[in-house]
PDB file of C-alpha atoms in Angstrom:
ATOM      1  CA  MET A   1       7.400  -1.963  14.758  1.00  0.00           C
ATOM      2  CA  LYS A   2       9.137   0.321  17.152  1.00  0.00           C
ATOM      3  CA  GLU A   3       8.569   4.035  17.466  1.00  0.00           C
ATOM      4  CA  GLU A   4      12.093   4.654  16.163  1.00  0.00           C
ATOM      5  CA  GLN A   5      11.186   2.939  12.900  1.00  0.00           C
ATOM      6  CA  LEU A   6       7.994   4.961  12.534  1.00  0.00           C
ATOM      7  CA  LEU A   7       9.920   8.143  13.269  1.00  0.00           C
ATOM      8  CA  ALA A   8      12.557   7.303  10.649  1.00  0.00           C
ATOM      9  CA  TYR A   9       9.835   6.525   8.086  1.00  0.00           C
ATOM     10  CA  LEU A  10       7.993   9.789   8.731  1.00  0.00           C
ATOM     11  CA  LYS A  11      11.198  11.842   8.528  1.00  0.00           C
ATOM     12  CA  ALA A  12      12.231  10.186   5.263  1.00  0.00           C
ATOM     13  CA  ASN A  13       8.852   9.967   3.523  1.00  0.00           C
ATOM     14  CA  CYS A  14       6.422  12.358   5.196  1.00  0.00           C
ATOM     15  CA  PHE A  15       8.422  15.525   5.856  1.00  0.00           C
ATOM     16  CA  GLY A  16       5.956  18.408   5.815  1.00  0.00           C
ATOM     17  CA  ARG A  17       2.201  18.675   5.322  1.00  0.00           C
ATOM     18  CA  LYS A  18       2.470  18.268   1.536  1.00  0.00           C
ATOM     19  CA  LYS A  19       3.807  14.744   2.056  1.00  0.00           C
ATOM     20  CA  SER A  20       1.127  13.621   4.537  1.00  0.00           C
ATOM     21  CA  GLN A  21       0.070  10.011   4.453  1.00  0.00           C
ATOM     22  CA  THR A  22      -3.297   8.795   5.655  1.00  0.00           C
ATOM     23  CA  ARG A  23      -3.584   6.437   8.588  1.00  0.00           C
ATOM     24  CA  GLY A  24      -4.558   3.674   6.153  1.00  0.00           C
ATOM     25  CA  GLN A  25      -1.532   4.277   3.942  1.00  0.00           C
ATOM     26  CA  LEU A  26       0.805   4.185   6.938  1.00  0.00           C
ATOM     27  CA  GLN A  27      -0.868   1.070   8.319  1.00  0.00           C
ATOM     28  CA  ARG A  28      -0.419  -0.790   5.030  1.00  0.00           C
ATOM     29  CA  LYS A  29       3.133   0.378   4.401  1.00  0.00           C
ATOM     30  CA  LEU A  30       4.314  -0.301   7.957  1.00  0.00           C
ATOM     31  CA  GLY A  31       2.222  -3.354   8.817  1.00  0.00           C
ATOM     32  CA  LEU A  32       0.465  -1.726  11.768  1.00  0.00           C
ATOM     33  CA  SER A  33      -3.093  -1.865  13.050  1.00  0.00           C
ATOM     34  CA  LYS A  34      -5.085   1.327  13.524  1.00  0.00           C
ATOM     35  CA  ASP A  35      -4.660   1.101  17.300  1.00  0.00           C
ATOM     36  CA  GLN A  36      -0.923   0.408  17.064  1.00  0.00           C
ATOM     37  CA  LEU A  37      -0.343   3.424  14.825  1.00  0.00           C
ATOM     38  CA  THR A  38      -2.565   5.728  16.891  1.00  0.00           C
ATOM     39  CA  ASN A  39      -0.891   4.677  20.145  1.00  0.00           C
ATOM     40  CA  MET A  40       2.599   5.072  18.719  1.00  0.00           C
ATOM     41  CA  VAL A  41       1.844   8.565  17.410  1.00  0.00           C
ATOM     42  CA  HIS A  42       0.356   9.492  20.789  1.00  0.00           C
ATOM     43  CA  ARG A  43       3.432   8.275  22.699  1.00  0.00           C
ATOM     44  CA  MET A  44       5.786  10.043  20.288  1.00  0.00           C
ATOM     45  CA  ARG A  45       3.893  13.321  20.636  1.00  0.00           C
ATOM     46  CA  CYS A  46       3.929  12.986  24.421  1.00  0.00           C
ATOM     47  CA  LYS A  47       7.730  12.702  24.217  1.00  0.00           C
ATOM     48  CA  GLY A  48       7.831  16.010  22.344  1.00  0.00           C
ATOM     49  CA  LEU A  49       8.432  14.649  18.844  1.00  0.00           C
ATOM     50  CA  PRO A  50       6.929  16.856  16.095  1.00  0.00           C
ATOM     51  CA  ILE A  51       4.465  14.356  14.657  1.00  0.00           C
ATOM     52  CA  ALA A  52       1.817  16.507  13.034  1.00  0.00           C
ATOM     53  CA  GLY A  53      -1.458  15.567  11.460  1.00  0.00           C
ATOM     54  CA  GLY A  54      -4.801  16.652  10.206  1.00  0.00           C
ATOM     55  CA  PRO A  55      -7.584  15.583   7.881  1.00  0.00           C
ATOM     56  CA  LEU A  56      -5.040  14.525   5.240  1.00  0.00           C
ATOM     57  CA  GLY A  57      -3.031  12.245   7.528  1.00  0.00           C
ATOM     58  CA  TYR A  58       0.145  12.194   9.568  1.00  0.00           C
ATOM     59  CA  PHE A  59       3.487  13.807   8.784  1.00  0.00           C
ATOM     60  CA  TYR A  60       6.727  14.956  10.380  1.00  0.00           C
ATOM     61  CA  ALA A  61       6.355  18.697  10.943  1.00  0.00           C
ATOM     62  CA  GLN A  62       8.567  20.918   8.844  1.00  0.00           C
ATOM     63  CA  ASN A  63       7.988  24.060  10.935  1.00  0.00           C
ATOM     64  CA  ALA A  64       6.191  25.523  13.948  1.00  0.00           C
ATOM     65  CA  GLY A  65       3.236  26.575  11.803  1.00  0.00           C
ATOM     66  CA  GLU A  66       2.479  22.957  10.930  1.00  0.00           C
ATOM     67  CA  LEU A  67       2.593  22.035  14.607  1.00  0.00           C
ATOM     68  CA  HIS A  68       0.328  24.959  15.482  1.00  0.00           C
ATOM     69  CA  ALA A  69      -2.211  23.837  12.882  1.00  0.00           C
ATOM     70  CA  THR A  70      -2.096  20.310  14.349  1.00  0.00           C
ATOM     71  CA  ILE A  71      -2.641  21.672  17.855  1.00  0.00           C
ATOM     72  CA  ARG A  72      -5.671  23.670  16.666  1.00  0.00           C
ATOM     73  CA  TRP A  73      -7.070  20.581  14.919  1.00  0.00           C
ATOM     74  CA  LEU A  74      -6.627  18.472  18.088  1.00  0.00           C
ATOM     75  CA  GLU A  75      -8.219  21.188  20.227  1.00  0.00           C
ATOM     76  CA  LYS A  76     -11.252  21.194  17.916  1.00  0.00           C
ATOM     77  CA  MET A  77     -11.524  17.412  18.323  1.00  0.00           C
ATOM     78  CA  VAL A  78     -11.430  17.814  22.111  1.00  0.00           C
ATOM     79  CA  ARG A  79     -14.208  20.433  22.024  1.00  0.00           C
ATOM     80  CA  THR A  80     -16.318  18.131  19.847  1.00  0.00           C
ATOM     81  CA  LEU A  81     -15.781  15.196  22.220  1.00  0.00           C
ATOM     82  CA  LEU A  82     -16.694  17.334  25.232  1.00  0.00           C
ATOM     83  CA  LYS A  83     -19.970  18.307  23.536  1.00  0.00           C
ATOM     84  CA  SER A  84     -20.711  14.627  22.956  1.00  0.00           C
ATOM     85  CA  ILE A  85     -19.980  13.849  26.599  1.00  0.00           C
ATOM     86  CA  ASP A  86     -22.257  16.680  27.742  1.00  0.00           C
ATOM     87  CA  GLY A  87     -25.063  15.331  25.566  1.00  0.00           C
ATOM     88  CA  LEU A  88     -24.638  11.825  26.920  1.00  0.00           C
ATOM     89  CA  VAL A  89     -24.658  13.120  30.494  1.00  0.00           C
ATOM     90  CA  LYS A  90     -27.979  14.822  29.735  1.00  0.00           C
ATOM     91  CA  ALA A  91     -29.292  11.596  28.198  1.00  0.00           C
ATOM     92  CA  MET A  92     -28.341   9.664  31.338  1.00  0.00           C
ATOM     93  CA  GLU A  93     -30.709  11.837  33.366  1.00  0.00           C
ATOM     94  CA  SER A  94     -33.663  10.127  31.660  1.00  0.00           C
ATOM     95  CA  PHE A  95     -32.468   6.736  32.941  1.00  0.00           C
ATOM     96  CA  GLY A  96     -32.492   7.685  36.635  1.00  0.00           C
ATOM     97  CA  PRO A  97     -29.748   6.694  39.086  1.00  0.00           C
ATOM     98  CA  VAL A  98     -26.673   5.016  37.653  1.00  0.00           C
ATOM     99  CA  ASP A  99     -26.410   1.293  38.393  1.00  0.00           C
ATOM    100  CA  ASP A 100     -23.266   0.109  36.657  1.00  0.00           C
ATOM    101  CA  GLY A 101     -22.941  -3.137  38.565  1.00  0.00           C
ATOM    102  CA  GLY A 102     -19.404  -2.196  39.484  1.00  0.00           C
ATOM    103  CA  GLY A 103     -17.954  -3.260  36.115  1.00  0.00           C
ATOM    104  CA  GLY A 104     -18.119   0.064  34.320  1.00  0.00           C
ATOM    105  CA  ASP A 105     -17.237  -1.622  31.012  1.00  0.00           C
ATOM    106  CA  GLY A 106     -20.730  -2.331  29.793  1.00  0.00           C
ATOM    107  CA  SER A 107     -20.609  -6.038  30.613  1.00  0.00           C
TER     108      SER A 107
END
């Protein structure tokens, strides 16, 4: 599925927070995997398209307030991830020097 199709679906069926659809609902209705949907939404947002979201799912923003709420929600996620990273950095200290074998992917 192309981003244009996802955009058209969101505009027609998910206009405004009250018409949010969960990731699972969108995946089933559009035949997308979790990664496909997440990546498409990310690319669309990076292009400046008003794809909003929150705990209830994704939707096409109806106004600036819905976008602002999405931005706040994403900022909270970033802060939470940074705390996790900080904790893992502290945990690494107990292992001594890093020896990643050059792969860096855990293999």
